Coordinates of C-alpha atoms in Angstrom, one line a residue:
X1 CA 17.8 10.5 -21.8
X2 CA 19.5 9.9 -25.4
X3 CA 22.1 8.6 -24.1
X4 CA 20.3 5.8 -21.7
X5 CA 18.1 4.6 -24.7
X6 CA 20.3 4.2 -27.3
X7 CA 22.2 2.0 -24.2
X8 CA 19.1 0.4 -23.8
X9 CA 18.9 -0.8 -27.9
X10 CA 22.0 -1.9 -27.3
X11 CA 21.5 -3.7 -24.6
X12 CA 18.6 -5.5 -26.6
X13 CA 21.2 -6.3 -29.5
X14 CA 23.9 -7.6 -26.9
X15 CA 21.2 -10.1 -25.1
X16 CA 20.0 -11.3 -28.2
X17 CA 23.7 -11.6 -30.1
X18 CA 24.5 -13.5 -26.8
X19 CA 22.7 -16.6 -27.6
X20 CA 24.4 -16.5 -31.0
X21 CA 27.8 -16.3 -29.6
X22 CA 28.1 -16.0 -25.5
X23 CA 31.9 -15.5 -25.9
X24 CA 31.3 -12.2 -27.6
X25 CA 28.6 -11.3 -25.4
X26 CA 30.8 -12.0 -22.2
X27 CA 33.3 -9.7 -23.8
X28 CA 31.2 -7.0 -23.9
X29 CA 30.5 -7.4 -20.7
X30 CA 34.0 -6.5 -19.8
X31 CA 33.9 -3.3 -21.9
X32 CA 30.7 -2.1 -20.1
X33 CA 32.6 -2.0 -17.3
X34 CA 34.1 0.9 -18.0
X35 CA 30.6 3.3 -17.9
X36 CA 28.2 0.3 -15.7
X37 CA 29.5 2.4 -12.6
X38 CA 28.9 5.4 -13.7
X39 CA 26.7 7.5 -12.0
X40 CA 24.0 8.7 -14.9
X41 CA 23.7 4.6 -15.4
X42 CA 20.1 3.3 -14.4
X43 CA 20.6 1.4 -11.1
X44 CA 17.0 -1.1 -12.2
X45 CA 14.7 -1.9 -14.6
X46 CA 10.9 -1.9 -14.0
X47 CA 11.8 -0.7 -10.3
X48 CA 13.3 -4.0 -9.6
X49 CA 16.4 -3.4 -7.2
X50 CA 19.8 -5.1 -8.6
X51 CA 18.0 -5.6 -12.1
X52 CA 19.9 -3.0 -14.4
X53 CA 21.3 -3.2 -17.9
X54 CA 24.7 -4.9 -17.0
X55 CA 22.8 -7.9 -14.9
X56 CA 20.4 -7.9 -17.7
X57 CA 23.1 -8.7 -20.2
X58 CA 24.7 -10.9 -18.0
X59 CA 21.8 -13.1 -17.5
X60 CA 21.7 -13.4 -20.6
X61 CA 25.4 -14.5 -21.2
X62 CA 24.9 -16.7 -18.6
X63 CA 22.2 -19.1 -19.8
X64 CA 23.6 -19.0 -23.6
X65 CA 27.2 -20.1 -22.3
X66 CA 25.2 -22.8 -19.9
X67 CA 22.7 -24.1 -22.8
X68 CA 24.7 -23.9 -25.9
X69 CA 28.3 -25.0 -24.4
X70 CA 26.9 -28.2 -23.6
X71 CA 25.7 -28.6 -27.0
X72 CA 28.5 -27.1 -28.7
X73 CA 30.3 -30.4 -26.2
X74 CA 33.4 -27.9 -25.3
X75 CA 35.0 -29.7 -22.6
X76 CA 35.8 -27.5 -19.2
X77 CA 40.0 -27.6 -19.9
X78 CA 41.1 -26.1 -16.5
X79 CA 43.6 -27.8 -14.5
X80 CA 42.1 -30.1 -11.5
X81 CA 44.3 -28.5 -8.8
X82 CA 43.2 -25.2 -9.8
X83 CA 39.4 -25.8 -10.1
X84 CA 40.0 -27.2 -6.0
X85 CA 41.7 -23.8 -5.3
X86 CA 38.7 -21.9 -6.8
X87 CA 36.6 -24.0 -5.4
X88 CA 37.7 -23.4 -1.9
X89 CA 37.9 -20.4 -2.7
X90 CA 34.2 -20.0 -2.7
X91 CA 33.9 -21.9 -0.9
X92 CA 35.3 -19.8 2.1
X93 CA 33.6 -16.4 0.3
X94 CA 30.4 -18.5 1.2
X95 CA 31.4 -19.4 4.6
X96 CA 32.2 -15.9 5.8
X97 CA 28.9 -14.6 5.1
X98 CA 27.4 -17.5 6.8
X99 CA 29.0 -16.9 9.5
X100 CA 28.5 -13.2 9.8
X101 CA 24.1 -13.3 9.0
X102 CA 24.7 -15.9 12.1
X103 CA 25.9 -13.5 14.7
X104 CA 25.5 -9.5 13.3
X105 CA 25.0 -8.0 16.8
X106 CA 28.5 -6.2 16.6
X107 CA 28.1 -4.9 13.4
X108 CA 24.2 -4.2 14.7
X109 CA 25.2 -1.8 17.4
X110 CA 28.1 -0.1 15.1
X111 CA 24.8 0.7 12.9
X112 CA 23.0 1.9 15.8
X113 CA 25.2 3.8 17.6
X114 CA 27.1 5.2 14.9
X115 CA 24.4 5.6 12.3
X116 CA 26.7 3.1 9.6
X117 CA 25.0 1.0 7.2
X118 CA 25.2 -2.2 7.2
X119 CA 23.3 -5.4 5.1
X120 CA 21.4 -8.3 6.8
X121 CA 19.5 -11.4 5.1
X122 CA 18.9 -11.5 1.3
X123 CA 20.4 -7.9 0.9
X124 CA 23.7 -9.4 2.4
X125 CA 23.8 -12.7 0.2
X126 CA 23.2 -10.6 -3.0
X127 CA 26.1 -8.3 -1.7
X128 CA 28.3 -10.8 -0.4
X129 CA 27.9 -13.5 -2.4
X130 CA 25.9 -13.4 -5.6
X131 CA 27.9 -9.9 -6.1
X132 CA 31.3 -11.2 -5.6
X133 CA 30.7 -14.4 -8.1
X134 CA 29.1 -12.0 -11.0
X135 CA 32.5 -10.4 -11.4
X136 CA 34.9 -13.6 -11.9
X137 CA 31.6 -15.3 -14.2
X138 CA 32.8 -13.2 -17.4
X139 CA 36.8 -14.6 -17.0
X140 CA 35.4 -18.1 -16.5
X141 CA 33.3 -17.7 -19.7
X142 CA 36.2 -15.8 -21.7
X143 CA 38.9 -18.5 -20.7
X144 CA 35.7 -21.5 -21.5
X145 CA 35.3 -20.1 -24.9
X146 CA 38.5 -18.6 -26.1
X147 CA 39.2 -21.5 -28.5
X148 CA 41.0 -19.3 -31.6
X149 CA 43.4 -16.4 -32.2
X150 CA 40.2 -14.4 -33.5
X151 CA 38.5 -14.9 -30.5
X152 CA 41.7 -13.9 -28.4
X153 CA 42.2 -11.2 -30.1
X154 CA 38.8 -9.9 -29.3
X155 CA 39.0 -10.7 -25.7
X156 CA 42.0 -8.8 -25.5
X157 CA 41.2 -5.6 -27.3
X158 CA 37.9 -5.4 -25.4
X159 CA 40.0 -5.4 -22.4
X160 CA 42.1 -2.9 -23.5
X161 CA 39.2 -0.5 -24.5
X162 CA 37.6 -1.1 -21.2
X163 CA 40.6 0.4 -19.6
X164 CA 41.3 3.4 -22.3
X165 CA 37.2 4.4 -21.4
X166 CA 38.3 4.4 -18.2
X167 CA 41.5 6.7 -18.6
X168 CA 39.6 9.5 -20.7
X169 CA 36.9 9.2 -17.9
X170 CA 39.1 10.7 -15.7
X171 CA 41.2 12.8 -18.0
X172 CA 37.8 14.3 -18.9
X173 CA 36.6 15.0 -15.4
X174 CA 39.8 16.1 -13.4
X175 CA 40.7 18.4 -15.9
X176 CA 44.7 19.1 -16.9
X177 CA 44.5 21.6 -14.0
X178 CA 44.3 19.6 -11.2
X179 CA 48.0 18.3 -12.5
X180 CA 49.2 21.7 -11.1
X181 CA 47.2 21.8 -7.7
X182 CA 48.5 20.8 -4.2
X183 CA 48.7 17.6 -3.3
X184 CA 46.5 17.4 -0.9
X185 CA 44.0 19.6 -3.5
X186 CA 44.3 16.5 -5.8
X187 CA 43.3 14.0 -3.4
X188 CA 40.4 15.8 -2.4
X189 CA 39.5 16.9 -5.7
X190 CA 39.7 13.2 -7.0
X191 CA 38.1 11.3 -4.2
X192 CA 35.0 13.8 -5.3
X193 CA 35.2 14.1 -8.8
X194 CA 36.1 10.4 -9.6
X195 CA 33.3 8.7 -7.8
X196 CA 30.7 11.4 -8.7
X197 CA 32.2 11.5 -12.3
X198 CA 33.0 8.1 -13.0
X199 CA 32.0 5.8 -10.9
X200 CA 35.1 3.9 -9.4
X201 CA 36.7 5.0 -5.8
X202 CA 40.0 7.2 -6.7
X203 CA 42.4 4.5 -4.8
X204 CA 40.5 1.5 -6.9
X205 CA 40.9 3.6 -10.2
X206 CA 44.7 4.1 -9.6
X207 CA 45.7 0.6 -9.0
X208 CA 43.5 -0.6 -12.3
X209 CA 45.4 2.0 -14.5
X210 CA 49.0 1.3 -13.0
X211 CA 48.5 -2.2 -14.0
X212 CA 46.8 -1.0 -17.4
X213 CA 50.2 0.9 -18.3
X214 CA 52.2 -2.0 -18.2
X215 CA 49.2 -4.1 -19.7
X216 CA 48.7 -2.0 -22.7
X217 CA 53.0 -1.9 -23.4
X218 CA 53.0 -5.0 -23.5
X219 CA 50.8 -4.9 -26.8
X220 CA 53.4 -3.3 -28.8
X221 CA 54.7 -7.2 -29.6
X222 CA 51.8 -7.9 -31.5
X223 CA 52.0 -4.7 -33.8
X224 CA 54.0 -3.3 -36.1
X225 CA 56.4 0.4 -35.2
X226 CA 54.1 2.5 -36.8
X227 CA 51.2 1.3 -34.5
X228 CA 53.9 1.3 -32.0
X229 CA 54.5 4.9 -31.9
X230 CA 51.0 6.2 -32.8
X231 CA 48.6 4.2 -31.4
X232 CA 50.9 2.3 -28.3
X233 CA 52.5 5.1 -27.0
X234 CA 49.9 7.3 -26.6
X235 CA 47.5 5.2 -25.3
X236 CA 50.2 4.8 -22.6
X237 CA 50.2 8.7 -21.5
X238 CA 46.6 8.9 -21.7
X239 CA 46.4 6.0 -18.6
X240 CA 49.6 7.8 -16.8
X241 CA 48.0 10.9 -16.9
X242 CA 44.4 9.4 -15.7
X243 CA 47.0 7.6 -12.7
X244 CA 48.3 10.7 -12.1
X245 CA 45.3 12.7 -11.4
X246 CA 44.2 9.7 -9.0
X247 CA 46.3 11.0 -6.5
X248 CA 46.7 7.3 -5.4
X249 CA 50.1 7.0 -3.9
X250 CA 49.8 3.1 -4.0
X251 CA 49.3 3.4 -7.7
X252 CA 52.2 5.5 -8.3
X253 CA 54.6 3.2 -6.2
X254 CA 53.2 0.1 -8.2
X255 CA 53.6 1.6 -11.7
X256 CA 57.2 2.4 -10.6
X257 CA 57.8 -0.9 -9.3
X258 CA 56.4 -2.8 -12.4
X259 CA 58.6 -0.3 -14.7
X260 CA 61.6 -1.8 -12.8
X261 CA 60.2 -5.2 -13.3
X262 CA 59.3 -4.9 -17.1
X263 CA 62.7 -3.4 -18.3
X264 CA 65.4 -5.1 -16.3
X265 CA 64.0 -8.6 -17.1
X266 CA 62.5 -7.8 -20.8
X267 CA 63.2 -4.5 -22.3
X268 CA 66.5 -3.2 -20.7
X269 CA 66.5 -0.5 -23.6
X270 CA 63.4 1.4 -22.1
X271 CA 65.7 2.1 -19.0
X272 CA 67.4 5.1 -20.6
X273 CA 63.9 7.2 -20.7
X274 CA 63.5 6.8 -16.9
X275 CA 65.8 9.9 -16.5
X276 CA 63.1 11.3 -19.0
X277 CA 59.8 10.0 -17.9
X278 CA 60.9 11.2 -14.5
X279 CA 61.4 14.8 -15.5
X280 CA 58.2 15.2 -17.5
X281 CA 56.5 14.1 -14.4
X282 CA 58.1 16.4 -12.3
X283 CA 57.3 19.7 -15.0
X284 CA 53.7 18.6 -15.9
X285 CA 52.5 17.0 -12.5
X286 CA 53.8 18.5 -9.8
X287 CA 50.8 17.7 -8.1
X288 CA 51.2 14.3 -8.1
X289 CA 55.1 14.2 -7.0
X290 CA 53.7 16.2 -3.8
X291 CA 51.3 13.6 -3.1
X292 CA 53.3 10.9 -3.4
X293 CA 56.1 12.5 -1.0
X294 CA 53.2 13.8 1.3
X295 CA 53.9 13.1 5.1
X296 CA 57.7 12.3 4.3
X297 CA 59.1 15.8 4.3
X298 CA 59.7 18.0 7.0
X299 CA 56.5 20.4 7.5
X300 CA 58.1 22.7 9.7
X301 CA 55.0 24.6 10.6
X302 CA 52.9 21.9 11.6
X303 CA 53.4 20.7 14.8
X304 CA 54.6 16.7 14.7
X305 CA 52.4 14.4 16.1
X306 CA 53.4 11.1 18.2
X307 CA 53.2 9.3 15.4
X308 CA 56.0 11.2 14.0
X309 CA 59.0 9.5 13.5
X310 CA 62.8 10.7 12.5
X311 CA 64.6 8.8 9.6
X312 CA 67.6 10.0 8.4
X313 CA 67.5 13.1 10.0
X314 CA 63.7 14.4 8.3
X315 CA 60.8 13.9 9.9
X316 CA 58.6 11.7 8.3
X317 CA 55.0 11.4 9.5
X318 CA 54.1 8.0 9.9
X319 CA 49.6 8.8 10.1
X320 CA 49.8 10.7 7.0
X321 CA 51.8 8.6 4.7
X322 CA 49.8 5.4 6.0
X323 CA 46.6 7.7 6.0
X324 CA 46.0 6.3 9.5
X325 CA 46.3 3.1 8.7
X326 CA 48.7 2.8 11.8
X327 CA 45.6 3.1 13.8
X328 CA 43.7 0.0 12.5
X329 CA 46.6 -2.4 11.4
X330 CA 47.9 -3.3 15.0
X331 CA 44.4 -3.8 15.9
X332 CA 43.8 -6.0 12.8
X333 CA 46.4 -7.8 13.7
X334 CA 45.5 -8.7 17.5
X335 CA 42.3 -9.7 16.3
X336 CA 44.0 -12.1 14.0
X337 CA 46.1 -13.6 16.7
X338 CA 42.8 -14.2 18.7
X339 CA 41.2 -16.2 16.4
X340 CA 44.5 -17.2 14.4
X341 CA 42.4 -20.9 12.2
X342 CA 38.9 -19.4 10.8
X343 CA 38.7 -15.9 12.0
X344 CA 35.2 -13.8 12.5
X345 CA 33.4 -14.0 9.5
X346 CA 32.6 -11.2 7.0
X347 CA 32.9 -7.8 8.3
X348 CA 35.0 -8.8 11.1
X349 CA 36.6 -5.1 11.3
X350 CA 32.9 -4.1 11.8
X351 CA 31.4 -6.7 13.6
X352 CA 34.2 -7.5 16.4
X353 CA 34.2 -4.0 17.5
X354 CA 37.2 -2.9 16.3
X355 CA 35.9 -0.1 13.6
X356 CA 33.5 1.3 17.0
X357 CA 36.7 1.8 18.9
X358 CA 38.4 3.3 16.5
X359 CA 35.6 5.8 16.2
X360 CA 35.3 6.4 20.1
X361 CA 39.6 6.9 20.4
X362 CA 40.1 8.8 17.3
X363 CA 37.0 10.7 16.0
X364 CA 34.7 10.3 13.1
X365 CA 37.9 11.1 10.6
X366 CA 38.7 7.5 11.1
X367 CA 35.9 5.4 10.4
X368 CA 38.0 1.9 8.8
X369 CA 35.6 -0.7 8.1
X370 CA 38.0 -2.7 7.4
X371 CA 41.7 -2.6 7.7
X372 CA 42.9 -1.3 4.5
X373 CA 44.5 -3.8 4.2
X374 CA 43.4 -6.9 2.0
X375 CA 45.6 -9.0 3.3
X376 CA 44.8 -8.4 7.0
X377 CA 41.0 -8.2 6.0
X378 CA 40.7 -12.1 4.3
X379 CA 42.9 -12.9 7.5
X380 CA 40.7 -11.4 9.9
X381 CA 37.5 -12.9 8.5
X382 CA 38.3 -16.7 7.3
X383 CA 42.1 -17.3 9.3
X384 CA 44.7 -18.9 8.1
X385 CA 43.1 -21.9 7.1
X386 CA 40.5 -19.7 4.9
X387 CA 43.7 -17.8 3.4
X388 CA 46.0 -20.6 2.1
X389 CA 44.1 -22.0 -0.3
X390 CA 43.7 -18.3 -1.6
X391 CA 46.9 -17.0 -1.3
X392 CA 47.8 -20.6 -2.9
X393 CA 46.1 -19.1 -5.7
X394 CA 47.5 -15.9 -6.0
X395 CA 51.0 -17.3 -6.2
X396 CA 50.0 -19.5 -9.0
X397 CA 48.8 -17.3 -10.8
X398 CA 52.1 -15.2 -10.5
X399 CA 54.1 -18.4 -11.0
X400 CA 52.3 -19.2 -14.4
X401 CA 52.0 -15.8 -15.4
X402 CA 55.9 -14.8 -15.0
X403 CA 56.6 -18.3 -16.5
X404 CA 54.7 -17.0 -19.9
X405 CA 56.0 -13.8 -19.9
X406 CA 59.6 -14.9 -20.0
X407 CA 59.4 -17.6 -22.6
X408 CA 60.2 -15.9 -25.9
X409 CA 59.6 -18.6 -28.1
X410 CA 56.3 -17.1 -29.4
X411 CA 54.2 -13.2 -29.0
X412 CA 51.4 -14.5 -27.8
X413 CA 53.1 -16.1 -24.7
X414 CA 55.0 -12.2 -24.0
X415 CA 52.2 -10.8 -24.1
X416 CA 49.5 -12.8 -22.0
X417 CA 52.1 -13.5 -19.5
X418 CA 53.3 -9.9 -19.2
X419 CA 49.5 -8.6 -19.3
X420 CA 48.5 -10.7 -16.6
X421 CA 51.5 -10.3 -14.5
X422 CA 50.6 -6.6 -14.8
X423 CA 47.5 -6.6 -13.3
X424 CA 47.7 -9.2 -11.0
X425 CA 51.2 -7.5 -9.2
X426 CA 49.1 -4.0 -9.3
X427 CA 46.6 -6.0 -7.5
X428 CA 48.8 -7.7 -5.0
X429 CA 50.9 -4.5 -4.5
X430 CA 48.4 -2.3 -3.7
X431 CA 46.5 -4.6 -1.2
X432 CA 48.9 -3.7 1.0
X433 CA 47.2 -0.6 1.4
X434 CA 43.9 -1.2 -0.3
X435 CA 41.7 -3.5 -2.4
X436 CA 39.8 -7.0 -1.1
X437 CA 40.4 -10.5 -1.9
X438 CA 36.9 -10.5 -2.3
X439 CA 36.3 -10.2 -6.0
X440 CA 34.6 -6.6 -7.4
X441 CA 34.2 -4.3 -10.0
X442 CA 37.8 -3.2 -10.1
X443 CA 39.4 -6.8 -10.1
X444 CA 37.3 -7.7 -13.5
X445 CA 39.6 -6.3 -15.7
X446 CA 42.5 -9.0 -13.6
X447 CA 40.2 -11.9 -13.4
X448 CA 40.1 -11.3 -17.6
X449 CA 43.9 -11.1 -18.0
X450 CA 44.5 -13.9 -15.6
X451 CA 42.0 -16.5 -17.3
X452 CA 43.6 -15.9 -20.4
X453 CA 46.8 -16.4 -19.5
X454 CA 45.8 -19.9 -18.1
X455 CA 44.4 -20.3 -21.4
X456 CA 47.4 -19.6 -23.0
X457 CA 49.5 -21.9 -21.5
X458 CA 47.1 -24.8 -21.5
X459 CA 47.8 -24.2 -25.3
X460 CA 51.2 -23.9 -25.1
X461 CA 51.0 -27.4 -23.4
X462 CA 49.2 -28.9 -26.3
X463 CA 51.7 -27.3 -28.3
X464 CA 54.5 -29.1 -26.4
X465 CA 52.9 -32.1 -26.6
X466 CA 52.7 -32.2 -30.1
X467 CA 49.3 -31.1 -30.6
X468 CA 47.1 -28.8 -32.8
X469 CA 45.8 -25.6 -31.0
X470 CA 44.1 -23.2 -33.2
X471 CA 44.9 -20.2 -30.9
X472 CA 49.1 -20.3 -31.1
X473 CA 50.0 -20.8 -35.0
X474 CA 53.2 -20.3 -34.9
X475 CA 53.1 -19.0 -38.8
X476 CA 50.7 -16.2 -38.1
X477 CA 52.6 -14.7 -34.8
X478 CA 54.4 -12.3 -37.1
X479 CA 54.7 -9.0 -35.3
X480 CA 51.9 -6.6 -36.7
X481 CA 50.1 -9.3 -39.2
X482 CA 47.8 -10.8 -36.8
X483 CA 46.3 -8.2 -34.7
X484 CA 42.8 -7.6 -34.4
X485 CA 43.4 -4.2 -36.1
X486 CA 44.7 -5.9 -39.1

């Protein structure tokens, strides 16, 4: 009870700061993120469904931006090819849900015969729709605002925070223990304790803090070796550890693969404590080494299955390392190939039939109500022509962020393109096995990172041009004098 009021007071503060300064108050609501899903959090105000402390603030960030950027006359500085992509974007996120409130009967009889839920009329356009924009609404105000190096420092250390709360979440509720349990203990233990404790699905949490690893390294630029090594560095563990006890094998392959990334094309020097990283891993988290490597070694008392396969001469079993993706993935597919332009609509996985049959052939174990698969899932709703414009998108955003990262000519530019690139490749990486293209709660933290970096380099183009930008001073980028901790 404490605890909720003195959220709600500052709540109250937050609403009202917000029509002071709406950039501040849209950072905030990034750093909320990290306890808004938690499960002690009121889910409404006043008994009104969907009205809770978060939405309240955000209503109130809203109209301040709204109102007060038209008087403050800040023009709207995003490229015209990108605000087209978003804009189809949306315009397809729209589209889908039309579609699907226009013919539910599959997704109707899944409900009834199978006792799923499923949402219809106004509780499916506040899901589908009013839900999905909510999440991208505090990048688009952080990137409108973000004018100064104050004000990008802010932004960023809010972001960082939001992730740190996040870590020592899960570090609290796993417990070092679980480090030293089974495998298969630690994914059961975390798909409990993470949602129940936190807030956030285990397989969502794990791709956030891979990306937030690499994020958070790349901070050190900005601060001096003393910050470096006390502050840096173990913020760093703290988000491996929280990975770890994920028990997200995604997670762990994307963390790898971004490690590879970082310090063959940046910081070559950090490939000598691989040898050590990996060791520590293997003494302190045996747990999460048998997870990642579960289904890929022999089990010789277990009886393989005929989804068993030999390669090179151990038998690896294909169901468990997919986690039975195998079983909806081909499916996905045909379906795809049926309707290759437009697809089925939102839920299609649900709604064609294809999560029923999976539940008649294979048992209740195997519910998928949707592929696991982002990819396949925008593909099986909204087609090819729905998924250009966004994959369009998606490779921009890559493009522009790698682009940043590699020019050295100033911090700032290392930094926002190597943060970005961070949590957009953790994104990208691990919707091969997971995630939506559909934005949510675990893509904020991305959609923050990635406005910014278009920020950046719209200022590094005034720069180029000969202009004045107030956010890159080359005179202040001196490494540990212009942090926000300074």
């Amino acid at each position: 009870m404490i605890r909720i009021t003195l959220l709600t007071l500052l709540i109250a503060y937050l609403c009202a700061f917000a029509w002071k300064d709406w950039f501040k108050g849209a950072c905030w609501l990034v750093l909320l993120m990290a306890v808004f899903q938690h499960p002690d959090m009121p889910k409404s105000i006043a008994g009104i469904p969907g009205l809770n402390h978060w939405n309240f603030l955000f209503m109130n960030v809203v109209m301040s931006w709204f109102i007060n950027r038209k008087k403050q006359r800040l023009p709207w500085e995003m490229p015209p090819h990108l605000n087209f992509l978003l804009f189809l974007y949306s315009f397809f996120i729209i589209l889908s849900v039309i579609r699907y409130l226009s013919d539910p009967s599959g997704i109707i009889e899944l409900g009834r015969n199978f006792g799923m839920s499923y949402d219809l009329g106004g509780a499916a356009i506040n899901e589908y729709i009013i839900n999905c924009f909510k999440w991208v609404f505090p990048a688009l105000i952080i990137f409108d605002g973000c004018r100064n190096r104050k004000q990008y420092n802010f932004a960023v250390v809010m972001l960082a925070l939001m992730f740190i709360l996040l870590a020592l979440q899960v570090i609290k509720a796993m417990k070092f223990g679980s480090l030293g349990m089974s495998g298969e203990g630690l994914q059961r233990r975390a798909l409990k304790v993470i949602s129940r404790s936190v807030g956030y699905h285990r397989v969502n949490m794990s791709m956030m803090m891979s990306g937030a690893f690499w994020m958070v390294f790349c901070l050190k630029e900005f601060v001096s070796n003393k910050t470096h090594i006390y502050v840096i560095i173990p913020t760093c563990i703290s988000i491996l550890l929280a990975m770890a006890m994920t028990g997200g094998r995604t997670g762990y392959a994307t963390w790898a693969i971004l490690g590879i990334v970082y310090c063959l094309f940046k910081w070559r020097k950090y490939l000598w404590f691989a040898p050590l990283v990996l060791g520590l891993i293997l003494i302190l988290a045996p747990s999460a080494i048998e997870r990642f490597t579960q289904g890929m070694v022999e089990e010789p008392d277990n009886e393989i299955t005929s989804q068993s396969i030999d390669f090179d001469n151990e038998q690896v079993d294909v169901e468990s390392v997919t986690s039975g993706r195998v079983f909806a993935w081909p499916l996905a597919w045909q379906s795809i190939k049926d309707a290759p332009f437009l697809g089925y609509g939102r839920e299609a996985m649900k709604n064609t039939g294809l999560t029923q049959k999976i539940l008649i052939e294979y048992g209740s174990g195997e519910t998928f109500p949707h592929p696991h698969n982002g990819y396949l899932q925008w593909l099986q709703d909204n087609g090819f022509i729905g998924a250009f414009p966004v994959f369009l998108f998606y490779f921009l955003m890559l493009k522009y962020s790698w682009n940043l990262y590699r020019d050295n000519s100033e911090r700032i530019y290392v930094v926002t393109g190597g943060m970005a690139l961070a949590l957009i490749l953790a994104f990208l990486i691990a919707g091969v096995g997971s995630q939506t293209f559909y934005p949510r709660e675990g893509a904020v933290g991305m959609w923050v990172a990635m406005l910014l970096m278009l920020r950046v380099r719209l200022e590094r183009e005034k720069i180029n041009k000969g202009l004045v930008s107030e956010l890159i001073r080359p005179s202040e980028d001196l490494k540990g004098k212009y942090f926000v901790f300074t």
